[in-house]
Amino acid sequence: MSLIEDRRDLHRHPELGFTEFRTAARVVERLTSLGYQVRVGREVMDPDQMLGVPPSPQLEAARTRALEEGADPAIVSRMAGGLTGVVGELEGGAPGPVIAVRVDMDALPIAESAGDHHAPVREGFASIHPGVMHACGHDGHTAIGLAVAEAIAGRRFRGRLKLIFQPAEEGGRGARPMVAAGVVDDVDRLLCLHLGLGLELGTVAAGLTGFLASEKLEITLTGRPAHAAAAPQAGRNALLGAATIALAVHALPRFHGCDTRVNVGVLESGTAPNIVPANARLVLEVRAERGDVCDDLRARVEAIVEGTAAAYGLGRQISPLGQTAAFAPDPELVALVAEVAGSSGRFERVLNTHPAGGSEDAGLMIRRVQERGGFGTYIGIGCPTVGPHHSDVFDIDEEALDLGAELVTRLLTRLLPA
Amino acid sequence: MSLIEDRRDLHRHPELGFTEFRTAARVVERLTSLGYQVRVGREVMDPDQMLGVPPSPQLEAARTRALEEGADPAIVSRMAGGLTGVVGELEGGAPGPVIAVRVDMDALPIAESAGDHHAPVREGFASIHPGVMHACGHDGHTAIGLAVAEAIAGRRFRGRLKLIFQPAEEGGRGARPMVAAGVVDDVDRLLCLHLGLGLELGTVAAGLTGFLASEKLEITLTGRPAHAAAAPQAGRNALLGAATIALAVHALPRFHGCDTRVNVGVLESGTAPNIVPANARLVLEVRAERGDVCDDLRARVEAIVEGTAAAYGLGRQISPLGQTAAFAPDPELVALVAEVAGSSGRFERVLNTHPAGGSEDAGLMIRRVQERGGFGTYIGIGCPTVGPHHSDVFDIDEEALDLGAELVTRLLTRLLPA
Amino acid sequence: MSLIEDRRDLHRHPELGFTEFRTAARVVERLTSLGYQVRVGREVMDPDQMLGVPPSPQLEAARTRALEEGADPAIVSRMAGGLTGVVGELEGGAPGPVIAVRVDMDALPIAESAGDHHAPVREGFASIHPGVMHACGHDGHTAIGLAVAEAIAGRRFRGRLKLIFQPAEEGGRGARPMVAAGVVDDVDRLLCLHLGLGLELGTVAAGLTGFLASEKLEITLTGRPAHAAAAPQAGRNALLGAATIALAVHALPRFHGCDTRVNVGVLESGTAPNIVPANARLVLEVRAERGDVCDDLRARVEAIVEGTAAAYGLGRQISPLGQTAAFAPDPELVALVAEVAGSSGRFERVLNTHPAGGSEDAGLMIRRVQERGGFGTYIGIGCPTVGPHHSDVFDIDEEALDLGAELVTRLLTRLLPA
Amino acid sequence: MSLIEDRRDLHRHPELGFTEFRTAARVVERLTSLGYQVRVGREVMDPDQMLGVPPSPQLEAARTRALEEGADPAIVSRMAGGLTGVVGELEGGAPGPVIAVRVDMDALPIAESAGDHHAPVREGFASIHPGVMHACGHDGHTAIGLAVAEAIAGRRFRGRLKLIFQPAEEGGRGARPMVAAGVVDDVDRLLCLHLGLGLELGTVAAGLTGFLASEKLEITLTGRPAHAAAAPQAGRNALLGAATIALAVHALPRFHGCDTRVNVGVLESGTAPNIVPANARLVLEVRAERGDVCDDLRARVEAIVEGTAAAYGLGRQISPLGQTAAFAPDPELVALVAEVAGSSGRFERVLNTHPAGGSEDAGLMIRRVQERGGFGTYIGIGCPTVGPHHSDVFDIDEEALDLGAELVTRLLTRLLPA
């Protein structure tokens, strides 16, 4: 299948984070057929480090659907519990550096536009999974990963190539269990990439910057119900505790010299007007330009939750839902990317760095590589889009796919010399 | 059908407030067959004054079920939109006072116990409607109403008898639209009744007291969503507005000399950790021993909602969900009830008054009768119960049914002399 | 000096709680001259149990003023630190019961009206202490206590008489250290009294009821200051902690079946607009009809303070400022008071009980007497007043003084038989 | 007097904002003696635009002290009400541009260190005004302004020179009434300067940047007092309103792409534990890198105050206490300053721009000049300091004074050509 065919097949079968059973099974089949050593599931993910795993019935429904759509049952059986990460490795002919490419595979809980103006509708590759859509270009990323796998498969080189297909990037959930499983511990150079981000066709940014560290948390509070008229004093009011936490989290201070964000995105509490609410659930996030500040904010949120729970006589539980790291691309690797892109003759405009903003859990992988002495970068591939990222009319310009695949292939050729 | 058979038939087919299609249709049929002039639906309810009407699909499902269970389609068609109130009238042979009896017909959203110890299970008349149950004795009230209708039907009397079968007492929703339709505007004496309430078999309380006025409100707040990291300043945060309202409502002052209650029972807001929450919903109630204090509390809640919405730049809507009135039975009528009960030879213990507590929307009817110069009372009929009111094992002692029906019949005989 | 002269002398020289140096010295002199055994200061007060003692400079200024106004230095020296309580005892000729009378001596921080319409101004006995005034009738109570001392001094009786002159009733501060010192541990019958309270001249209430238990607390929070623009993250914000506590205290639940009150009366925090506030002070009170509910409310306040301090990273201290107990007069003693008052020929109207409301720290003494098997009551002496209690134009009808003194004297004659 | 003598005289007689009676009178005398046309008081300040004026007794005490210390009564009489601004003008021999220099004159409410290590103590020019101190170098600024006045006085030039001596820079209060009076409306080039700010001796920054726009506000809330036990429902609680405002202000959102600050620095409410607090006072500030964002924050604060006041039934007043503008120096003028500084041979290091941070109300003047087509800059003169700005041991290196005066004189020579 061609790069565009691959992308359209993936676009038509979008899968949410940790349910990429069909997608990952396709990747396993393809990499295996190309001669890669392929590891999957528990071999490349630490289940204890997975955050925000969908409940079992949802996992099961997605698994069943994947099988119905042709996924190999033997492969899917290795992904039980949402372990949908895949790593394919190719050993070169002689010792040398370990070079990795990381792409992400998951879609979003968005109902794709059914309008005639929407190219996937016109061309017949719109999502057939109601309420799920590739609205961030990960279909393109995975397709590029497969194209690169094919391009390198036949070549001679020294060192080792590692292709990482990560699940559940949305929400910052999938990188963490792969890092914990040691997937990038031996990597010397790590290339990550994203299409779009406002960059025009023919433009490349060798190192995206400005990603914020982030923590997403779920808080549950447990009080005691009581009849609000007959015995209000017998209740322990989880709703008031949750309201107090929401206000206190939003009142966390700004940090001089480090941009931060806080948001309580969900508060749900109570059942009936005449019952003292005994349960509450909050979902919130904190972000910061610096990892230590993000940790500080998280610690402050924990103190708020624990103190407020004590103030209102409530039990409380704090569960991580997602995590991303702030990171900076390594200048040496950025320079190499810029040089290779510039000399390729295919990019009209080469930026060293470009501020991307937002959060991205590839940062956890880059940070681990850097901690162990390696280099990493996050490359932006110019790609006009219809609609903004995460909108229901989002679509990419497929011309960018080949540009991305070629750039990564050229980089691997340089980093894994013959 | 006997009184007990009626009660068991109703117990087996419980219907929630404003969906009493089968129950009300039975009442219409029976009253009509006894020679009563029967009005139903829009004739006895002002649709604009209905609070907490179930959404259309729920109404429709209940209507369909009622038809399947034998309700007369012609009658049910007059109750479209949940207009399930019924009034039957009998004109006496000569002019005289207008005397009314009011009973309620609705059940509760409680799944009835399936245990063998539960008499309705053993005797085969447990609810066949999953999740719905007569757990407050309204099945008995309606059965008593029908028995009284039958007892009076053949008698000679002066004046006019009015039997009011009210829907949706739970939540304080059904009396209001009947009062608004003028149902009790011409009533000189109004008798209301309740089984149980801790009174033993053979005890009667001629006037229950201590009912709290109450208002149940639903608040919706509308802000503006925004990406919590990319543009937090573009959001208008409905969650923080709702949290602020919850704290302010609970901080409403106590009232010297008048017991009060406040409770925010539900707060729901937001969709995702990284979105500024654009919507929030609160469900709350206020109660007071005095109606003017309840009105004051409601006005303060409205000020809190409007002020806080302005503070946070939010749209807001305040919708009534239910309402009950505080009321005091008229001593003259209480004395009459006590005298008739005492001289009947069937009650061992006659209390003038008894503190009931809680809230009851019959108060709206009694208040209207009193405002127009009439008298009203709320009679407690002693009746041992299994389990407390509103529990899934609730059951009444059926011996009390006949006692109740006889007492009301004797009272009508006195109030509507031959 | 006559009863009225005494009262006017005290009215002219009002002294705040724990600074009644001149008042108490006068009491000591008078009781001593009448043959009473007099104990004062540390003999009748436990300094560790004093709440809300004025700071040293204020104590010292009051002490100096008392000496300038003729207080005996030897007596005043025994009251160092605000130990201004006095107990005079008279042993009867034979063994018998221990009967006590308790009156209070302190004034209020109110500037007395200087208007001509104000009798103390016209008659020349208005306060000469700026900003301090007897605006609650304690001048009359002390004068009655002295008149009773004189009336009993020459009589023969069995048992023992104990006259308790208590400081610092306002704020609920003076009874506690006297109870802790054991002053009422041996008392069989305790008589307390108050003038006014809405009762007319010639009316007496043998047992005042409805006093609420109360606790007054001072909360201090200690955070960390920081420049609000240059380093907001370095601060620990005591102001936000205090605001959160205020809202949470006011949101404490009502108690079914027990009237309660909560009030945060003072919040002071911060120094400048551009400094993160590092300190905050709250003064609050809780009250309840029942002592156990008052204790429960206090415990909930403590949990709120501790939890919120933890949430905001603050140090906190909770200090009691005052305390009163709920209490009920003993029916036997009430009956005796009513009988004696009725048979005296001086009271037109004798009430057994009368609801007073508010709080009164004599309750701590009555409770202790009751705990040890004795009886106590709090008598209301009818007395028209100009202006309400605690207003700057407050004045009593001096005719009531003699009525009060005579009633107490008659009661003592009955309780301490010859 | 020499530059250093002037500075030391001013340092010894520090005066708070809007009470610079002695300082301003000295400036008027000196400028007049040098031939400047001098305007003062109402001629150069709009009284309606003064913020945070000290109360009358404080103004009066400062005025009296200034007269005692030798200020000319005729001059001081023109400054009644705190109108202590001065503008001296010198007309050149021929038409040309209008060039202005602005310095500030006020001191801070800080008690100067009395330690021997503190140079002003050792050298005998420490503050003789208890609790007031030149701890930010404005004494040096004023002295430089006078030195420049003297240096230019004898020269020939085309155009017009305007020397602006501004009061009350601290708190952002003095520039506003001068701008409102039109003082800079005709200015083509405006030079402002500050000593210190971390720049070393011999360094000059031609254009300081990073000043935040700020607004300081005082909020007063007016409720209704009530006895917290006897009639809590009669109160309108200003303390709870203030607490709610404090939390809401701190919960104002961060702004993407624009650093902001919020701080409620003072909250004072209530009088006694048993009174519902009827009054509250808040002092707060908002800051932002951009003026429009600062305006937006201020508008949000106003909405919070008005909405919350409505929610709690309170009256409210919002009064500005201070205001500063964000601003950017004009590159052309910065370039000129850099060139002149560089070619002077007296500065070892010339920076084009330097991030200063904080807030500075000269920005209001620079913004007005820019709005009318002129250029402005804010020059940083390197000057080692003992202790940080606003500390009680703050002292400047007096060598910097001559450097500053010479730089400004050279600039004026360039901008006002002969």
PDB file of C-alpha atoms in Angstrom, chain B residues 319-405:
ATOM      1  CA  SER B 319     -36.043  27.096  36.843  1.00  0.00           C
ATOM      2  CA  PRO B 320     -38.375  25.928  39.594  1.00  0.00           C
ATOM      3  CA  LEU B 321     -38.356  22.163  40.053  1.00  0.00           C
ATOM      4  CA  GLY B 322     -40.807  21.878  42.883  1.00  0.00           C
ATOM      5  CA  GLN B 323     -42.562  23.839  45.576  1.00  0.00           C
ATOM      6  CA  THR B 324     -44.385  23.133  48.791  1.00  0.00           C
ATOM      7  CA  ALA B 325     -46.076  25.471  51.233  1.00  0.00           C
ATOM      8  CA  ALA B 326     -45.945  25.629  54.978  1.00  0.00           C
ATOM      9  CA  PHE B 327     -49.468  25.524  56.384  1.00  0.00           C
ATOM     10  CA  ALA B 328     -51.442  25.125  59.554  1.00  0.00           C
ATOM     11  CA  PRO B 329     -54.671  23.109  59.743  1.00  0.00           C
ATOM     12  CA  ASP B 330     -57.721  25.112  60.779  1.00  0.00           C
ATOM     13  CA  PRO B 331     -58.624  24.419  64.425  1.00  0.00           C
ATOM     14  CA  GLU B 332     -62.384  24.238  63.716  1.00  0.00           C
ATOM     15  CA  LEU B 333     -61.916  21.567  61.086  1.00  0.00           C
ATOM     16  CA  VAL B 334     -59.356  19.754  63.243  1.00  0.00           C
ATOM     17  CA  ALA B 335     -61.899  19.703  66.073  1.00  0.00           C
ATOM     18  CA  LEU B 336     -64.530  18.247  63.766  1.00  0.00           C
ATOM     19  CA  VAL B 337     -62.194  15.531  62.527  1.00  0.00           C
ATOM     20  CA  ALA B 338     -61.255  14.670  66.102  1.00  0.00           C
ATOM     21  CA  GLU B 339     -64.878  14.515  67.163  1.00  0.00           C
ATOM     22  CA  VAL B 340     -65.978  12.355  64.246  1.00  0.00           C
ATOM     23  CA  ALA B 341     -62.995  10.037  64.678  1.00  0.00           C
ATOM     24  CA  GLY B 342     -63.572   9.789  68.415  1.00  0.00           C
ATOM     25  CA  SER B 343     -67.253   9.012  68.083  1.00  0.00           C
ATOM     26  CA  SER B 344     -66.731   6.437  65.323  1.00  0.00           C
ATOM     27  CA  GLY B 345     -65.708   3.765  67.749  1.00  0.00           C
ATOM     28  CA  ARG B 346     -62.909   2.671  65.452  1.00  0.00           C
ATOM     29  CA  PHE B 347     -59.963   4.705  66.715  1.00  0.00           C
ATOM     30  CA  GLU B 348     -58.340   4.045  70.051  1.00  0.00           C
ATOM     31  CA  ARG B 349     -56.337   7.205  70.121  1.00  0.00           C
ATOM     32  CA  VAL B 350     -57.258  10.586  68.645  1.00  0.00           C
ATOM     33  CA  LEU B 351     -54.607  13.323  68.541  1.00  0.00           C
ATOM     34  CA  ASN B 352     -55.564  16.868  67.738  1.00  0.00           C
ATOM     35  CA  THR B 353     -52.223  17.683  66.154  1.00  0.00           C
ATOM     36  CA  HIS B 354     -49.048  15.773  65.419  1.00  0.00           C
ATOM     37  CA  PRO B 355     -45.738  17.150  64.152  1.00  0.00           C
ATOM     38  CA  ALA B 356     -45.004  15.567  60.784  1.00  0.00           C
ATOM     39  CA  GLY B 357     -41.994  17.552  59.524  1.00  0.00           C
ATOM     40  CA  GLY B 358     -40.798  17.239  55.948  1.00  0.00           C
ATOM     41  CA  SER B 359     -42.609  18.947  53.103  1.00  0.00           C
ATOM     42  CA  GLU B 360     -45.926  18.256  51.360  1.00  0.00           C
ATOM     43  CA  ASP B 361     -47.432  20.056  48.405  1.00  0.00           C
ATOM     44  CA  ALA B 362     -51.028  19.610  49.590  1.00  0.00           C
ATOM     45  CA  GLY B 363     -50.109  22.704  51.543  1.00  0.00           C
ATOM     46  CA  LEU B 364     -50.501  24.757  48.361  1.00  0.00           C
ATOM     47  CA  MET B 365     -54.125  23.611  48.117  1.00  0.00           C
ATOM     48  CA  ILE B 366     -54.876  24.144  51.806  1.00  0.00           C
ATOM     49  CA  ARG B 367     -53.336  27.617  51.654  1.00  0.00           C
ATOM     50  CA  ARG B 368     -55.477  28.563  48.664  1.00  0.00           C
ATOM     51  CA  VAL B 369     -58.657  27.331  50.387  1.00  0.00           C
ATOM     52  CA  GLN B 370     -57.713  29.308  53.496  1.00  0.00           C
ATOM     53  CA  GLU B 371     -56.950  32.440  51.493  1.00  0.00           C
ATOM     54  CA  ARG B 372     -60.467  32.309  50.094  1.00  0.00           C
ATOM     55  CA  GLY B 373     -62.097  31.889  53.491  1.00  0.00           C
ATOM     56  CA  GLY B 374     -62.363  28.119  53.688  1.00  0.00           C
ATOM     57  CA  PHE B 375     -60.820  25.582  56.043  1.00  0.00           C
ATOM     58  CA  GLY B 376     -58.449  22.731  55.409  1.00  0.00           C
ATOM     59  CA  THR B 377     -56.644  20.017  57.310  1.00  0.00           C
ATOM     60  CA  TYR B 378     -54.164  17.250  56.730  1.00  0.00           C
ATOM     61  CA  ILE B 379     -55.141  14.045  58.524  1.00  0.00           C
ATOM     62  CA  GLY B 380     -52.680  11.363  59.604  1.00  0.00           C
ATOM     63  CA  ILE B 381     -54.109   7.822  59.532  1.00  0.00           C
ATOM     64  CA  GLY B 382     -52.208   5.480  61.851  1.00  0.00           C
ATOM     65  CA  CYS B 383     -50.656   2.659  59.863  1.00  0.00           C
ATOM     66  CA  PRO B 384     -47.719   0.462  60.820  1.00  0.00           C
ATOM     67  CA  THR B 385     -45.174   0.208  58.026  1.00  0.00           C
ATOM     68  CA  VAL B 386     -42.419  -2.212  57.173  1.00  0.00           C
ATOM     69  CA  GLY B 387     -39.301  -0.127  56.621  1.00  0.00           C
ATOM     70  CA  PRO B 388     -39.311   3.663  56.621  1.00  0.00           C
ATOM     71  CA  HIS B 389     -41.040   5.733  53.960  1.00  0.00           C
ATOM     72  CA  HIS B 390     -38.971   5.847  50.725  1.00  0.00           C
ATOM     73  CA  SER B 391     -37.175   2.566  51.438  1.00  0.00           C
ATOM     74  CA  ASP B 392     -37.252  -0.389  49.040  1.00  0.00           C
ATOM     75  CA  VAL B 393     -38.911  -2.670  51.606  1.00  0.00           C
ATOM     76  CA  PHE B 394     -41.648  -0.197  52.483  1.00  0.00           C
ATOM     77  CA  ASP B 395     -45.056  -1.752  52.925  1.00  0.00           C
ATOM     78  CA  ILE B 396     -48.235  -0.658  54.680  1.00  0.00           C
ATOM     79  CA  ASP B 397     -50.583  -2.509  56.985  1.00  0.00           C
ATOM     80  CA  GLU B 398     -53.650  -2.871  54.777  1.00  0.00           C
ATOM     81  CA  GLU B 399     -55.977  -2.803  57.765  1.00  0.00           C
ATOM     82  CA  ALA B 400     -55.484   0.942  57.848  1.00  0.00           C
ATOM     83  CA  LEU B 401     -57.073   1.387  54.418  1.00  0.00           C
ATOM     84  CA  ASP B 402     -60.588   0.683  55.582  1.00  0.00           C
ATOM     85  CA  LEU B 403     -60.098   2.850  58.668  1.00  0.00           C
ATOM     86  CA  GLY B 404     -59.067   5.736  56.459  1.00  0.00           C
ATOM     87  CA  ALA B 405     -61.898   5.308  54.005  1.00  0.00           C
TER      88      ALA B 405
END
